[in-house]
């Protein structure tokens, strides 16, 4: 359980750092966005690493949840309660990040979900 809580914390921290380090101004102008990233290369590289690491951790968490949900239908009721709390934890992380920056969170979790579904081992 500690492993899953630490993964949720890492996902939240990486998502938060991505939101803080990659500014999106309103109204969105692509040229201003690219210029901001080019003028701050260290911040861009740090944000890209946080984005990549967060997607990998989130994809791993989603893949494990999917695998364990398939097993949980066959197993005991206790497994289902633990899986339910993990789903709620992931939902809470998503809601918190969504409140901070919805554009970043939408891209972050969409790519994480895609990566988690693609990396399923049969």
PDB file of C-alpha atoms in Angstrom:
ATOM      1  CA  UNK A   1       0.000   0.000   0.000  1.00  0.00           C
ATOM      2  CA  UNK A   2       2.916   2.335   0.715  1.00  0.00           C
ATOM      3  CA  UNK A   3       4.116   1.831  -2.858  1.00  0.00           C
ATOM      4  CA  UNK A   4       0.774   2.940  -4.281  1.00  0.00           C
ATOM      5  CA  UNK A   5       0.510   5.974  -1.996  1.00  0.00           C
ATOM      6  CA  UNK A   6       4.031   7.017  -2.964  1.00  0.00           C
ATOM      7  CA  UNK A   7       3.142   6.597  -6.662  1.00  0.00           C
ATOM      8  CA  UNK A   8       0.087   8.835  -6.180  1.00  0.00           C
ATOM      9  CA  UNK A   9       2.270  11.421  -4.441  1.00  0.00           C
ATOM     10  CA  UNK A  10       4.834  11.306  -7.265  1.00  0.00           C
ATOM     11  CA  UNK A  11       2.051  11.701  -9.845  1.00  0.00           C
ATOM     12  CA  UNK A  12       0.703  14.735  -8.002  1.00  0.00           C
ATOM     13  CA  UNK A  13       4.123  16.353  -7.597  1.00  0.00           C
ATOM     14  CA  UNK A  14       5.044  15.816 -11.259  1.00  0.00           C
ATOM     15  CA  UNK A  15       1.697  17.194 -12.405  1.00  0.00           C
ATOM     16  CA  UNK A  16       2.026  20.201 -10.117  1.00  0.00           C
ATOM     17  CA  UNK A  17       5.553  20.937 -11.326  1.00  0.00           C
ATOM     18  CA  UNK A  18       4.371  20.694 -14.921  1.00  0.00           C
ATOM     19  CA  UNK A  19       1.596  23.180 -14.240  1.00  0.00           C
ATOM     20  CA  UNK A  20       3.947  25.593 -12.501  1.00  0.00           C
ATOM     21  CA  UNK A  21       6.808  25.389 -15.003  1.00  0.00           C
ATOM     22  CA  UNK A  22       4.862  25.536 -18.271  1.00  0.00           C
ATOM     23  CA  UNK A  23       2.783  28.708 -18.327  1.00  0.00           C
ATOM     24  CA  UNK A  24      -0.278  28.905 -20.560  1.00  0.00           C
ATOM     25  CA  UNK A  25      -1.519  32.436 -21.036  1.00  0.00           C
ATOM     26  CA  UNK A  26      -5.094  33.281 -21.956  1.00  0.00           C
ATOM     27  CA  UNK A  27      -5.831  33.914 -24.803  1.00  0.00           C
ATOM     28  CA  UNK A  28      -3.492  31.209 -26.036  1.00  0.00           C
ATOM     29  CA  UNK A  29      -1.041  32.282 -28.740  1.00  0.00           C
ATOM     30  CA  UNK A  30       1.230  29.509 -30.004  1.00  0.00           C
ATOM     31  CA  UNK A  31       4.121  31.829 -30.884  1.00  0.00           C
ATOM     32  CA  UNK A  32       4.167  33.329 -27.376  1.00  0.00           C
ATOM     33  CA  UNK A  33       4.064  29.845 -25.871  1.00  0.00           C
ATOM     34  CA  UNK A  34       7.015  28.622 -27.970  1.00  0.00           C
ATOM     35  CA  UNK A  35       9.026  31.787 -27.281  1.00  0.00           C
ATOM     36  CA  UNK A  36       8.472  31.362 -23.535  1.00  0.00           C
ATOM     37  CA  UNK A  37       9.777  27.794 -23.723  1.00  0.00           C
ATOM     38  CA  UNK A  38      12.783  28.737 -25.854  1.00  0.00           C
ATOM     39  CA  UNK A  39      13.794  31.652 -23.635  1.00  0.00           C
ATOM     40  CA  UNK A  40      13.741  29.449 -20.517  1.00  0.00           C
ATOM     41  CA  UNK A  41      15.464  26.240 -21.624  1.00  0.00           C
ATOM     42  CA  UNK A  42      16.283  25.002 -18.109  1.00  0.00           C
ATOM     43  CA  UNK A  43      12.680  25.353 -16.996  1.00  0.00           C
ATOM     44  CA  UNK A  44      11.522  23.676 -20.214  1.00  0.00           C
ATOM     45  CA  UNK A  45      13.850  20.696 -19.734  1.00  0.00           C
ATOM     46  CA  UNK A  46      12.836  20.342 -16.083  1.00  0.00           C
ATOM     47  CA  UNK A  47       9.146  20.501 -17.034  1.00  0.00           C
ATOM     48  CA  UNK A  48       9.657  17.955 -19.813  1.00  0.00           C
ATOM     49  CA  UNK A  49      11.369  15.566 -17.385  1.00  0.00           C
ATOM     50  CA  UNK A  50       8.584  16.022 -14.817  1.00  0.00           C
ATOM     51  CA  UNK A  51       6.010  15.451 -17.570  1.00  0.00           C
ATOM     52  CA  UNK A  52       7.730  12.293 -18.811  1.00  0.00           C
ATOM     53  CA  UNK A  53       8.321  10.879 -15.333  1.00  0.00           C
ATOM     54  CA  UNK A  54       4.753  11.680 -14.291  1.00  0.00           C
ATOM     55  CA  UNK A  55       3.292   9.992 -17.368  1.00  0.00           C
ATOM     56  CA  UNK A  56       5.379   6.870 -16.803  1.00  0.00           C
ATOM     57  CA  UNK A  57       4.379   6.650 -13.120  1.00  0.00           C
ATOM     58  CA  UNK A  58       0.741   7.382 -13.851  1.00  0.00           C
ATOM     59  CA  UNK A  59       0.668   4.875 -16.705  1.00  0.00           C
ATOM     60  CA  UNK A  60       2.195   2.240 -14.449  1.00  0.00           C
ATOM     61  CA  UNK A  61      -0.376   2.973 -11.752  1.00  0.00           C
ATOM     62  CA  UNK A  62      -3.254   2.761 -14.248  1.00  0.00           C
ATOM     63  CA  UNK A  63      -1.892  -0.481 -15.733  1.00  0.00           C
ATOM     64  CA  UNK A  64      -1.567  -2.067 -12.292  1.00  0.00           C
ATOM     65  CA  UNK A  65      -5.085  -0.959 -11.390  1.00  0.00           C
ATOM     66  CA  UNK A  66      -6.461  -2.494 -14.553  1.00  0.00           C
ATOM     67  CA  UNK A  67      -4.625  -5.762 -13.990  1.00  0.00           C
ATOM     68  CA  UNK A  68      -5.645  -5.978 -10.345  1.00  0.00           C
ATOM     69  CA  UNK A  69      -9.249  -5.110 -11.136  1.00  0.00           C
ATOM     70  CA  UNK A  70      -9.456  -8.134 -13.415  1.00  0.00           C
ATOM     71  CA  UNK A  71      -8.097 -10.321 -10.640  1.00  0.00           C
ATOM     72  CA  UNK A  72     -10.245  -8.595  -8.011  1.00  0.00           C
ATOM     73  CA  UNK A  73     -13.512  -9.647  -9.603  1.00  0.00           C
ATOM     74  CA  UNK A  74     -12.577 -13.232  -8.912  1.00  0.00           C
ATOM     75  CA  UNK A  75     -11.031 -12.694  -5.474  1.00  0.00           C
ATOM     76  CA  UNK A  76     -12.318 -11.508  -2.132  1.00  0.00           C
ATOM     77  CA  UNK A  77     -14.319  -8.483  -1.123  1.00  0.00           C
ATOM     78  CA  UNK A  78     -11.283  -7.040   0.720  1.00  0.00           C
ATOM     79  CA  UNK A  79      -9.447  -6.659  -2.585  1.00  0.00           C
ATOM     80  CA  UNK A  80     -12.317  -4.677  -4.014  1.00  0.00           C
ATOM     81  CA  UNK A  81     -12.257  -2.235  -1.086  1.00  0.00           C
ATOM     82  CA  UNK A  82      -8.522  -1.692  -1.556  1.00  0.00           C
ATOM     83  CA  UNK A  83      -8.974  -1.190  -5.301  1.00  0.00           C
ATOM     84  CA  UNK A  84     -11.823   1.231  -4.672  1.00  0.00           C
ATOM     85  CA  UNK A  85      -9.616   3.343  -2.387  1.00  0.00           C
ATOM     86  CA  UNK A  86      -6.886   3.390  -5.046  1.00  0.00           C
ATOM     87  CA  UNK A  87      -9.371   4.530  -7.698  1.00  0.00           C
ATOM     88  CA  UNK A  88     -10.587   7.238  -5.312  1.00  0.00           C
ATOM     89  CA  UNK A  89      -6.967   8.287  -4.662  1.00  0.00           C
ATOM     90  CA  UNK A  90      -6.277   8.643  -8.381  1.00  0.00           C
ATOM     91  CA  UNK A  91      -9.514  10.593  -8.786  1.00  0.00           C
ATOM     92  CA  UNK A  92      -8.550  12.939  -5.936  1.00  0.00           C
ATOM     93  CA  UNK A  93      -5.143  13.588  -7.521  1.00  0.00           C
ATOM     94  CA  UNK A  94      -6.873  14.292 -10.842  1.00  0.00           C
ATOM     95  CA  UNK A  95      -9.374  16.689  -9.230  1.00  0.00           C
ATOM     96  CA  UNK A  96      -6.668  18.566  -7.315  1.00  0.00           C
ATOM     97  CA  UNK A  97      -4.539  19.012 -10.419  1.00  0.00           C
ATOM     98  CA  UNK A  98      -7.632  19.940 -12.435  1.00  0.00           C
ATOM     99  CA  UNK A  99      -8.359  22.754  -9.966  1.00  0.00           C
ATOM    100  CA  UNK A 100      -4.814  24.094 -10.334  1.00  0.00           C
ATOM    101  CA  UNK A 101      -4.560  23.936 -14.141  1.00  0.00           C
ATOM    102  CA  UNK A 102      -7.131  22.174 -16.247  1.00  0.00           C
ATOM    103  CA  UNK A 103      -5.299  22.338 -19.605  1.00  0.00           C
ATOM    104  CA  UNK A 104      -2.146  20.721 -18.277  1.00  0.00           C
ATOM    105  CA  UNK A 105      -4.092  18.120 -16.312  1.00  0.00           C
ATOM    106  CA  UNK A 106      -6.196  17.145 -19.291  1.00  0.00           C
ATOM    107  CA  UNK A 107      -3.124  16.534 -21.455  1.00  0.00           C
ATOM    108  CA  UNK A 108      -1.244  14.863 -18.595  1.00  0.00           C
ATOM    109  CA  UNK A 109      -3.935  12.327 -17.726  1.00  0.00           C
ATOM    110  CA  UNK A 110      -4.996  11.706 -21.321  1.00  0.00           C
ATOM    111  CA  UNK A 111      -1.474  10.685 -22.271  1.00  0.00           C
ATOM    112  CA  UNK A 112      -1.114   8.710 -19.026  1.00  0.00           C
ATOM    113  CA  UNK A 113      -4.290   6.791 -19.754  1.00  0.00           C
ATOM    114  CA  UNK A 114      -3.143   6.121 -23.302  1.00  0.00           C
ATOM    115  CA  UNK A 115       0.278   4.963 -22.117  1.00  0.00           C
ATOM    116  CA  UNK A 116      -1.275   2.800 -19.390  1.00  0.00           C
ATOM    117  CA  UNK A 117      -3.554   1.074 -21.899  1.00  0.00           C
ATOM    118  CA  UNK A 118      -0.823   0.563 -24.498  1.00  0.00           C
ATOM    119  CA  UNK A 119       1.692  -0.911 -22.066  1.00  0.00           C
ATOM    120  CA  UNK A 120      -0.601  -3.706 -20.855  1.00  0.00           C
ATOM    121  CA  UNK A 121       1.203  -7.040 -20.882  1.00  0.00           C
ATOM    122  CA  UNK A 122      -0.886 -10.024 -21.914  1.00  0.00           C
TER     123      UNK A 122
END
